Coordinates of C-alpha atoms in Angstrom, one line a residue:
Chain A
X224 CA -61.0 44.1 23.0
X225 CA -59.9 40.9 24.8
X226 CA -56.8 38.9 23.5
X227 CA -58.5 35.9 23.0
X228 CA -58.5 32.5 20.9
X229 CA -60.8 35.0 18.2
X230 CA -57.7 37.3 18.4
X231 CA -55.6 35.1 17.3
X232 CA -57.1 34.0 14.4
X233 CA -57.9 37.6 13.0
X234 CA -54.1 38.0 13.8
X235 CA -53.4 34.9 11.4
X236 CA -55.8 36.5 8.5
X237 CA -54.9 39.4 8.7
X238 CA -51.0 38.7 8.9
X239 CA -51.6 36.7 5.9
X240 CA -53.0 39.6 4.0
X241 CA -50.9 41.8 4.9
X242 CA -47.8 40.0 3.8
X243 CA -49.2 38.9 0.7
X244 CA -50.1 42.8 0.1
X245 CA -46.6 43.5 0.9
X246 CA -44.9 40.6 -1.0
X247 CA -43.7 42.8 -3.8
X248 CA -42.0 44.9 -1.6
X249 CA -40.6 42.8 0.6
X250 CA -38.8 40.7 -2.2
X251 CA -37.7 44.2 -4.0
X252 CA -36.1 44.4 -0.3
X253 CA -34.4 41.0 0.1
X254 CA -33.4 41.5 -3.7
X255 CA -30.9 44.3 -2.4
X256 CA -29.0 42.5 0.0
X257 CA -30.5 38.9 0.1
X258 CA -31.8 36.1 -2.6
X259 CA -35.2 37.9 -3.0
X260 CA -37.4 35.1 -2.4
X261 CA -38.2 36.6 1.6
X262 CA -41.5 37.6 0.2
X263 CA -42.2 34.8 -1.7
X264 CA -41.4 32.3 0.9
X265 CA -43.2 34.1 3.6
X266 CA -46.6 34.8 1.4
X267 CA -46.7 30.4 0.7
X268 CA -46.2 30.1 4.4
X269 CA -48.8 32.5 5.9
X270 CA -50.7 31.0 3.2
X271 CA -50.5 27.9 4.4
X272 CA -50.6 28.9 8.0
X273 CA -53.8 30.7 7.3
X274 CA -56.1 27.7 6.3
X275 CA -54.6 25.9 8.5
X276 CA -55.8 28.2 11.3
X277 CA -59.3 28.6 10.0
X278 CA -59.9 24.8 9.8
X279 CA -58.5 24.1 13.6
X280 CA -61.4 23.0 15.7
X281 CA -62.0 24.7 18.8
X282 CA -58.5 25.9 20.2
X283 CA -58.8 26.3 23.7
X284 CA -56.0 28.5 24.0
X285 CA -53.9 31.6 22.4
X286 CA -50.3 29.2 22.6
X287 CA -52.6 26.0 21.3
X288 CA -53.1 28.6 17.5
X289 CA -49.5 30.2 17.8
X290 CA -47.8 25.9 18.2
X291 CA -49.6 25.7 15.0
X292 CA -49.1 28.7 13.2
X293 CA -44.8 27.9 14.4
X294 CA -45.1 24.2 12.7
X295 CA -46.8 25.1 9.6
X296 CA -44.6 27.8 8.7
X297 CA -41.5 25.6 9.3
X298 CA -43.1 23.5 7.0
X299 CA -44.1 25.7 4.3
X300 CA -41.3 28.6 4.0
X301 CA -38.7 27.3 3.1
X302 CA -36.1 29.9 3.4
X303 CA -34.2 30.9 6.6
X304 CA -37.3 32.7 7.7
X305 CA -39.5 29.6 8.1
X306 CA -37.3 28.2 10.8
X307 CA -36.6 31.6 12.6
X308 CA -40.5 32.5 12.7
X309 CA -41.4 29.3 13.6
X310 CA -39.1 29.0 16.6
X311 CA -40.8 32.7 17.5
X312 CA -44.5 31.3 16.9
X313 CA -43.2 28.1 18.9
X314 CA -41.6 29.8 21.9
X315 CA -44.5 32.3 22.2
X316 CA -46.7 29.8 22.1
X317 CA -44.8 27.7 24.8
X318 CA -45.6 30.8 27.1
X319 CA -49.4 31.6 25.9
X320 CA -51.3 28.5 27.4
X321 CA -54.1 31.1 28.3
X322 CA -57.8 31.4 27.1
X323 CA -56.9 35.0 27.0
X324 CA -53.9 37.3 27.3
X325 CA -53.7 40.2 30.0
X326 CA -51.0 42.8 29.6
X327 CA -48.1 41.0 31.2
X328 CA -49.1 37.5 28.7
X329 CA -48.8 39.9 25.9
X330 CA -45.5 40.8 27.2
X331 CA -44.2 37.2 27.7
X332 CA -45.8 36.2 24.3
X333 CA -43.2 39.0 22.7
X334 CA -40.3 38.0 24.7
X335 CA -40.5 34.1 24.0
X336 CA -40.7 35.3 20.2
X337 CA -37.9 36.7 20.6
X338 CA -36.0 34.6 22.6
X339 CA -36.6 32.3 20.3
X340 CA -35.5 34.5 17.1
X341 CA -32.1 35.1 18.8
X342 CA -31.1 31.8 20.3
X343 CA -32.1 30.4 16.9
X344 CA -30.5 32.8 14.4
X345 CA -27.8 33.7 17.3
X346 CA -28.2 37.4 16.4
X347 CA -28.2 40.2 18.9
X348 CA -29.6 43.8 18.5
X349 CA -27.6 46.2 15.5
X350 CA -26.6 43.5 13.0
X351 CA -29.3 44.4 10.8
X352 CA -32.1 41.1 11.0
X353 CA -35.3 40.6 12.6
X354 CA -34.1 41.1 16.2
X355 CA -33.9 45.2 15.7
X356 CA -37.7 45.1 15.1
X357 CA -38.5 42.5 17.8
X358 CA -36.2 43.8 20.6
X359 CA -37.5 47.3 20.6
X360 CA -41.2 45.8 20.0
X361 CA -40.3 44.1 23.8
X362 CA -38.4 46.9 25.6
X363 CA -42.0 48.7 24.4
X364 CA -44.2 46.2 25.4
X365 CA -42.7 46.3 28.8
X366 CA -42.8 49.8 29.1
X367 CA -46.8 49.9 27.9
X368 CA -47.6 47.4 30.4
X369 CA -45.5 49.2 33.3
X370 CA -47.4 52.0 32.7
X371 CA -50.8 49.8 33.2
X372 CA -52.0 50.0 29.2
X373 CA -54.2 47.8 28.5
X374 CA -53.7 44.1 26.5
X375 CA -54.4 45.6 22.9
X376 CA -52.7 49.2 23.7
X377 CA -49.3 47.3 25.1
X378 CA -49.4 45.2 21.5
X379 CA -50.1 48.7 19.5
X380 CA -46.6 50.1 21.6
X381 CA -45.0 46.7 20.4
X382 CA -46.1 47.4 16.4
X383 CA -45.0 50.7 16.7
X384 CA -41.8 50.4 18.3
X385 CA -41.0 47.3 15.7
X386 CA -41.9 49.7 12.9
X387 CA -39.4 52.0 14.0
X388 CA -36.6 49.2 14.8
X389 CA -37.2 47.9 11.0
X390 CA -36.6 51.5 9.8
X391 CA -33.3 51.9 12.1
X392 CA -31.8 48.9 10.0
X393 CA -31.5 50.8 7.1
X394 CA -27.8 52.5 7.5
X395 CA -26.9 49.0 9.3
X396 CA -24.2 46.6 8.0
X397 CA -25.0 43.2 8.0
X398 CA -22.8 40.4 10.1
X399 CA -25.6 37.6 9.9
X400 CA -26.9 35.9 7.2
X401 CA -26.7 35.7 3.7
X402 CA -26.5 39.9 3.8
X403 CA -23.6 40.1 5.6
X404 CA -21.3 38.7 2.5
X405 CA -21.8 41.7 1.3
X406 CA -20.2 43.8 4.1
X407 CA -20.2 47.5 4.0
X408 CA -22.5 47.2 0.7
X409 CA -25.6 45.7 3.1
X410 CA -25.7 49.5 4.6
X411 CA -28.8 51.4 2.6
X412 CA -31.3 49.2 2.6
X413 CA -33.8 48.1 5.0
X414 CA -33.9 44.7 6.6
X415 CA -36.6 42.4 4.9
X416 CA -36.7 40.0 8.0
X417 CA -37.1 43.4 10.2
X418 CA -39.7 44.7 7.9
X419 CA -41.8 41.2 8.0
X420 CA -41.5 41.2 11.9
X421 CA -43.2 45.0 11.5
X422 CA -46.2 44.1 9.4
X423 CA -46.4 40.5 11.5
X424 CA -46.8 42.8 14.5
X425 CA -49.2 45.5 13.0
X426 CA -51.3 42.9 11.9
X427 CA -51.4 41.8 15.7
X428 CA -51.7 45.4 17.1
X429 CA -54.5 45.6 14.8
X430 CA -56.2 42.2 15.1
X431 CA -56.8 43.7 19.0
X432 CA -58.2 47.3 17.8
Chain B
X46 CA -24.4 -6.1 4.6
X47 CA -22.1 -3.4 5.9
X48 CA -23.2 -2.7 9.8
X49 CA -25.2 0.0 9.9
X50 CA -23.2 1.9 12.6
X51 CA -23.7 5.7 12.5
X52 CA -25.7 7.2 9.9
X53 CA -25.3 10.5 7.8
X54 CA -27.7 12.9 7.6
X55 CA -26.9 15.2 4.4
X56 CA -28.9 18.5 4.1
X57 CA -29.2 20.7 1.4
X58 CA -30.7 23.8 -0.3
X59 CA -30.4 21.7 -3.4
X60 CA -32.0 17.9 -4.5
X61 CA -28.8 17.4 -6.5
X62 CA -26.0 18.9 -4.3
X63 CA -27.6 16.4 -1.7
X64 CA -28.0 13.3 -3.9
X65 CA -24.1 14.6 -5.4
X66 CA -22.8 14.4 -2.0
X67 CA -24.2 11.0 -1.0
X68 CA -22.9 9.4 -4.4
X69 CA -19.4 10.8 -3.6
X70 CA -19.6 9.6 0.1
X71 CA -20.9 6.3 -0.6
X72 CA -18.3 5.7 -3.2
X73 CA -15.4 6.4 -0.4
X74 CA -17.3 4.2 2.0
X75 CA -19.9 1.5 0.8
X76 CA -22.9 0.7 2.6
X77 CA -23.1 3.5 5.0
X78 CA -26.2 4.9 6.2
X79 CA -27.2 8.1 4.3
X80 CA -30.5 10.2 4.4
X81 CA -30.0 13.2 1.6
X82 CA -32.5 15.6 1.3
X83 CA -32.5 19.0 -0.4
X84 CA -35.0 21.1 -2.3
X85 CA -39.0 22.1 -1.7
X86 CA -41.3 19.4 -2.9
X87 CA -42.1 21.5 -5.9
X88 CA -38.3 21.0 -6.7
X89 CA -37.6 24.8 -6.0
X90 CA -34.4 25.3 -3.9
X91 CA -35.1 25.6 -0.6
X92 CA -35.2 23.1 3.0
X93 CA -38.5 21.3 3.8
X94 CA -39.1 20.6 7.6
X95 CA -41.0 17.2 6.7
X96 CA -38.3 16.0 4.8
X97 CA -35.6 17.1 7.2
X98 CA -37.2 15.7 9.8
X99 CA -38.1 12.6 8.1
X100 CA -34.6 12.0 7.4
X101 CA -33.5 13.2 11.2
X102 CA -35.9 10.5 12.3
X103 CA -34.6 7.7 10.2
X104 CA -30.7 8.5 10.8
X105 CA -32.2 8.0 14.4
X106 CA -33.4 4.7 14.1
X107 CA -29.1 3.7 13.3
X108 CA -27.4 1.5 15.5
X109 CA -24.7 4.0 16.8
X110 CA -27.3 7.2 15.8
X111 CA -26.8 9.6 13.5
X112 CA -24.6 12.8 12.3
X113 CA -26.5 15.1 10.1
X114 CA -24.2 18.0 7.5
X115 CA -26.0 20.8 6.4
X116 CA -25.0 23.1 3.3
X117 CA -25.9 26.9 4.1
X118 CA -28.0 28.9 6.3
X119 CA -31.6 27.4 6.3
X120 CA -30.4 24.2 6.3
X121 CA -28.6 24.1 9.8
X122 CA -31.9 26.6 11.4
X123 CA -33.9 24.1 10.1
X124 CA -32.1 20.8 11.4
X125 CA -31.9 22.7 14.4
X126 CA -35.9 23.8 14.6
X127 CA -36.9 20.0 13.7
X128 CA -34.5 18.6 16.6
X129 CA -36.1 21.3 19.1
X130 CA -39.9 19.9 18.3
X131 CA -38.1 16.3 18.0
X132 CA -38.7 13.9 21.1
X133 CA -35.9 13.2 23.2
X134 CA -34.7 10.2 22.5
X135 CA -34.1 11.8 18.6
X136 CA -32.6 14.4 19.8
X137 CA -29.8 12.6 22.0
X138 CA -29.4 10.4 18.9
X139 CA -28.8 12.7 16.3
X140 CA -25.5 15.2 16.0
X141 CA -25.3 18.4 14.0
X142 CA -21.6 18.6 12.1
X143 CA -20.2 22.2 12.3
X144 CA -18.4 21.2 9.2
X145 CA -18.1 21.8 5.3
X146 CA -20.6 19.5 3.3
X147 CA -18.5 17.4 1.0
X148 CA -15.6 17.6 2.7
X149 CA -17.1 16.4 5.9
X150 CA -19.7 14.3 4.5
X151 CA -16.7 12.0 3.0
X152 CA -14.4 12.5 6.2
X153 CA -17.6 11.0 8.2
X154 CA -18.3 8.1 6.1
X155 CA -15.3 6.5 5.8
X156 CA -15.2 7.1 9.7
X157 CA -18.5 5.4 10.0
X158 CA -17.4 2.8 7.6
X159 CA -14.5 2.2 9.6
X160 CA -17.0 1.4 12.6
X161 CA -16.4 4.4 14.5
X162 CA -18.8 5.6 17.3
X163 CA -20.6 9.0 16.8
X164 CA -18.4 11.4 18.4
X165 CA -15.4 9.9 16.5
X166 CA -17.7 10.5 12.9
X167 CA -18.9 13.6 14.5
X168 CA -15.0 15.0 14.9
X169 CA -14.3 13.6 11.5
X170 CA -16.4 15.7 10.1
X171 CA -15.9 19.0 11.6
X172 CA -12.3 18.3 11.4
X173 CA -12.4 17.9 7.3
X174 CA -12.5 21.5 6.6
X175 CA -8.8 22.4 8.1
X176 CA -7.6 19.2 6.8
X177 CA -8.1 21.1 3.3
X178 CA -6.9 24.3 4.5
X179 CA -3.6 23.3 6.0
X180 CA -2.0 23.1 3.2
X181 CA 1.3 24.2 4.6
X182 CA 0.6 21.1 6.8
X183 CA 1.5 18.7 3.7
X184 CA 5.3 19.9 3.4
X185 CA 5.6 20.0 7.2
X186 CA 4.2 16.2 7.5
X187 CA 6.1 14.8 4.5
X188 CA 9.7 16.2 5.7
X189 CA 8.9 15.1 9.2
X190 CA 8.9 11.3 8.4
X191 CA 12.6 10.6 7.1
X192 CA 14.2 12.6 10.4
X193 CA 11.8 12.4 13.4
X194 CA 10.0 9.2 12.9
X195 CA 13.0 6.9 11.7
X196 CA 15.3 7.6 14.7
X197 CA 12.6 7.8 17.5
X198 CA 11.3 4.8 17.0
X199 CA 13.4 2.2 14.3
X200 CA 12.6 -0.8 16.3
X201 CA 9.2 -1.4 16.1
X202 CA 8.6 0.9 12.4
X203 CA 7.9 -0.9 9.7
X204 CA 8.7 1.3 6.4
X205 CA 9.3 0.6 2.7
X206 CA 8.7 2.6 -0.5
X207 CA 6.5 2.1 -3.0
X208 CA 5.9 3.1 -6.7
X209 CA 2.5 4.4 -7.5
X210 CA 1.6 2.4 -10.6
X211 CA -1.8 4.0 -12.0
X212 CA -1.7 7.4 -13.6
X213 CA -4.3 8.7 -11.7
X214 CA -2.8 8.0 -8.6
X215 CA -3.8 8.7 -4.9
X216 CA -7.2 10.6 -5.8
X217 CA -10.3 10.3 -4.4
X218 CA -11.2 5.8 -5.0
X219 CA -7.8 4.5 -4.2
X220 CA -7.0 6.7 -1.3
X221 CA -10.4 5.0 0.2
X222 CA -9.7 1.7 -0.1
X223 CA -6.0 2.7 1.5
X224 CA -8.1 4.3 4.3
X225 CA -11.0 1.2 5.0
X226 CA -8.0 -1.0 5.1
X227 CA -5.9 0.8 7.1
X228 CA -8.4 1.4 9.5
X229 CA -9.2 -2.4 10.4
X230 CA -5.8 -2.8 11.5
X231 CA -4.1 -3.0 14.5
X232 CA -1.2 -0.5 13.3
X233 CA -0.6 3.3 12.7
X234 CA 0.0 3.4 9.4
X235 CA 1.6 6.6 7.2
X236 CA 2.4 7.5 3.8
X237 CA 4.5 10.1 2.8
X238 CA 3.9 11.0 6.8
X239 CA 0.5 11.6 7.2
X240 CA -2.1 9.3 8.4
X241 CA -3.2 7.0 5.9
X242 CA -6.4 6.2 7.9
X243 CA -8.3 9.5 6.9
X244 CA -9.0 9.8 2.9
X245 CA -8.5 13.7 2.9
X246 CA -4.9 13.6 4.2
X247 CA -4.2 11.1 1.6
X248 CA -5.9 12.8 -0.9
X249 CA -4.2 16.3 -0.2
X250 CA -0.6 14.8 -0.7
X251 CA -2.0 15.1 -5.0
X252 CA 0.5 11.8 -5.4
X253 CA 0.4 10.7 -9.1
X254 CA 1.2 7.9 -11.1
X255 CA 5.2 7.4 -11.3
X256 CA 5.7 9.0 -8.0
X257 CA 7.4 6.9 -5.3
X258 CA 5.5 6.7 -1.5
X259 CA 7.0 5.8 1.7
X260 CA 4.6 3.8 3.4
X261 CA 5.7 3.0 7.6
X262 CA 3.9 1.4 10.4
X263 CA 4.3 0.9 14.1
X264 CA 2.0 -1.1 16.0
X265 CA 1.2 -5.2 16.5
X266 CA 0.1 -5.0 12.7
X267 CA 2.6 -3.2 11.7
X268 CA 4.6 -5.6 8.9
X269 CA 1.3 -6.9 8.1
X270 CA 0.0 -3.7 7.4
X271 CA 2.9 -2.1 5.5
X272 CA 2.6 -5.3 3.2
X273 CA -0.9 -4.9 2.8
X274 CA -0.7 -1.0 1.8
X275 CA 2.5 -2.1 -0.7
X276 CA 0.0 -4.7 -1.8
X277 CA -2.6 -2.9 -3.1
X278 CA -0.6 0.4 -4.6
X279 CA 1.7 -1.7 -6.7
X280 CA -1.9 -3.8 -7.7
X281 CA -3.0 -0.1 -9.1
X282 CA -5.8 -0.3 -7.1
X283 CA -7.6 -2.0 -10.7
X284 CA -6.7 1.1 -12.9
X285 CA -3.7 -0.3 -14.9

């Protein structure tokens, strides 16, 4: 399967899908340690972000669909989350100027995400946000295309990897965000923002399959 | 009509926290420049990214640009997202306060009423919230004017003491108009030993009606503008 303009939009529908199947759970999530509207405010923007996708005409390129995808959920979320995805869909999109992504695009289109995620939240790996599922989802990536994986098996490495980094949050205390008032108390529960990055990336991972 | 000078961006989680904010500010300092916005367009709490950078855009079009205040979290990400897809000459217009919202959204007004450039409102502002905190500051400022300031300098200080005549005394609308007029002088002017040019230092001193003030000067201004202080605090600043 190529990672192509077609890819990208099954990645939009079926990100939206997925996170309005998992909306329930994600605001039970953010209800523990945040203000419980993650799942709300993420389902209106990929909403939002998904007939906005299917009514583009012709993209020419992968970045052209992720600019878009990173201004219309800036404009639609709301929360803290619509800024900090939308930097990731923005910087990734910076970086994905292509008609279709080889292994090493699919690598740069992870790391601009998260570059973007970081310099925007200024959160580093371990304090218990989106950046432990997306800087694990990278260091995988990497690896996957190292070994010479192909485009769609170097995204499944990332989805898995991210899976894994959303579950590691779970004894973490918080130190950024609206979590980290709550000190010691954050430890227990897992990260919405890390869980959202998971099912973001597994719909990607599976939008190539 | 006030020059516009530098504008004040106000951001919020909250349509009323905003609108709250730019009422108090605009009281303190008339005719400044303020774009508040707060809330989703369904009225939810929340930041919009249109709005925000609606507003970003318009405190841009100011004479001396813009300095935008944010409440919590979302607010400053999403100030910060609109100026990164903002075009340049936005973004080298437009400053983003590290500061408390209503403490630094009055502290940069009457700055910007005062005429000040942007990195003067933009200091302002992220200097408000340890002008609150300092508390110990207050006892430390008012005994230093009777020993260090009278014998440094007794030639050129203008001082005399005042009674404060309205009950309310120095609060939030007469330690304003003490600021604005301060600040269009040619003198350093103090009461009780701080600066009577920034409203939260005069604020913070909690003087109340019946309470004598030391007002002093130095600087060309200086008689003029003890006179002018004594003025307006014995006139109970319309309140008697």
């Amino acid at each position: 399967m190529t990672l192509d303009v077609e890819w990208a939009r099954r990645w939009v529908a079926l990100a939206a899908q997925a996170i309005t199947e998992a909306k329930d759970e994600l605001v039970e999530l953010d209800r523990e340690i945040g203000d419980g509207d993650h799942g709300v405010n993420l389902d209106r923007g990929f909403a939002a972000v998904a007939a906005k996708i299917e009514g583009m005409d012709r993209p020419a390129t992968v970045g052209e669909i992720l600019t878009t995808v990173a201004t219309t959920l800036m404009s639609s979320v709301g929360g803290a989350s619509g800024p900090l995805y939308g930097t990731a869909f923005l910087r990734a999109g910076k970086v994905s100027g292509l008609a279709e992504l080889g292994p090493d695009a699919v690598v740069a289109l992870l790391e601009g995400a998260l570059e973007g995620i970081t310099s925007r939240g200024r959160a580093g790996v371990g304090e218990k946000t989106m950046v432990d599922a997306w800087a694990p989802a990278v260091e995988a990536a990497v690896r996957s295309a190292g070994a010479g994986d192909e485009p769609a098996a170097v995204l499944r490495a990332a989805a898995d990897a991210a899976a894994d980094g959303a579950r590691s949050t779970i004894p973490l205390v918080a130190s950024k965000g609206r979590a980290s008032y709550l000190g010691e108390r954050s430890a227990g529960h897992m990260d919405p923002g890390a869980r959202s990055s998971a099912i973001l990336l597994d719909a990607a991972a599976r939008a190539a399959a | 009509m006030t020059d516009p000078g530098v504008a004040l961006v106000l951001v919020s989680h909250s349509a009323q926290l905003a609108a709250g904010v730019a009422e108090l500010a605009l009281q303190m300092a008339p005719g400044v420049a303020i774009h508040a916005v707060g809330g989703l367009p369904d009225g939810s709490l929340g930041t919009d990214f249109a709005a925000v950078d609606a507003a970003l855009r318009a405190g841009a079009q100011a004479l001396r640009g813009a300095v935008v205040l944010t409440d919590l979290g979302s607010a400053v990400l999403t100030v910060e997202a609109a100026l990164e897809l903002a075009d340049d000459d936005v973004r080298a217009r437009v400053h983003l306060a590290d500061a408390p919202l209503v403490e630094g959204a009055v502290a940069a007004a009457v700055v910007a009423h005062g005429g000040g450039t942007a990195s003067e409102v933009l200091d302002a502002a992220e200097h408000a919230g340890s002008t609150f905190a300092d508390r110990a500051g207050r006892t430390l400022a008012v005994r230093g004017w009777d020993s260090a300031a009278d014998e440094e300098d007794a030639v050129s200080t203008v001082a005399r003491e005042v009674m404060v005549r309205n009950p309310m005394g120095l609060h939030a609308r007469p330690a304003a108009i003490l600021a604005r007029m301060v600040a269009r002088l040619d003198a350093a002017v103090r009461i009780q030993g701080v600066n009577a040019a920034s409203v939260l230092e005069l604020m913070k001193l909690g003087v109340l009606g019946g309470a004598t003030v030391r007002v002093e000067a130095d600087g060309p201004a200086a008689a003029e503008a003890v006179t002018a202080v004594v003025e307006a605090i014995e006139g109970g600043f319309g309140e008697v």
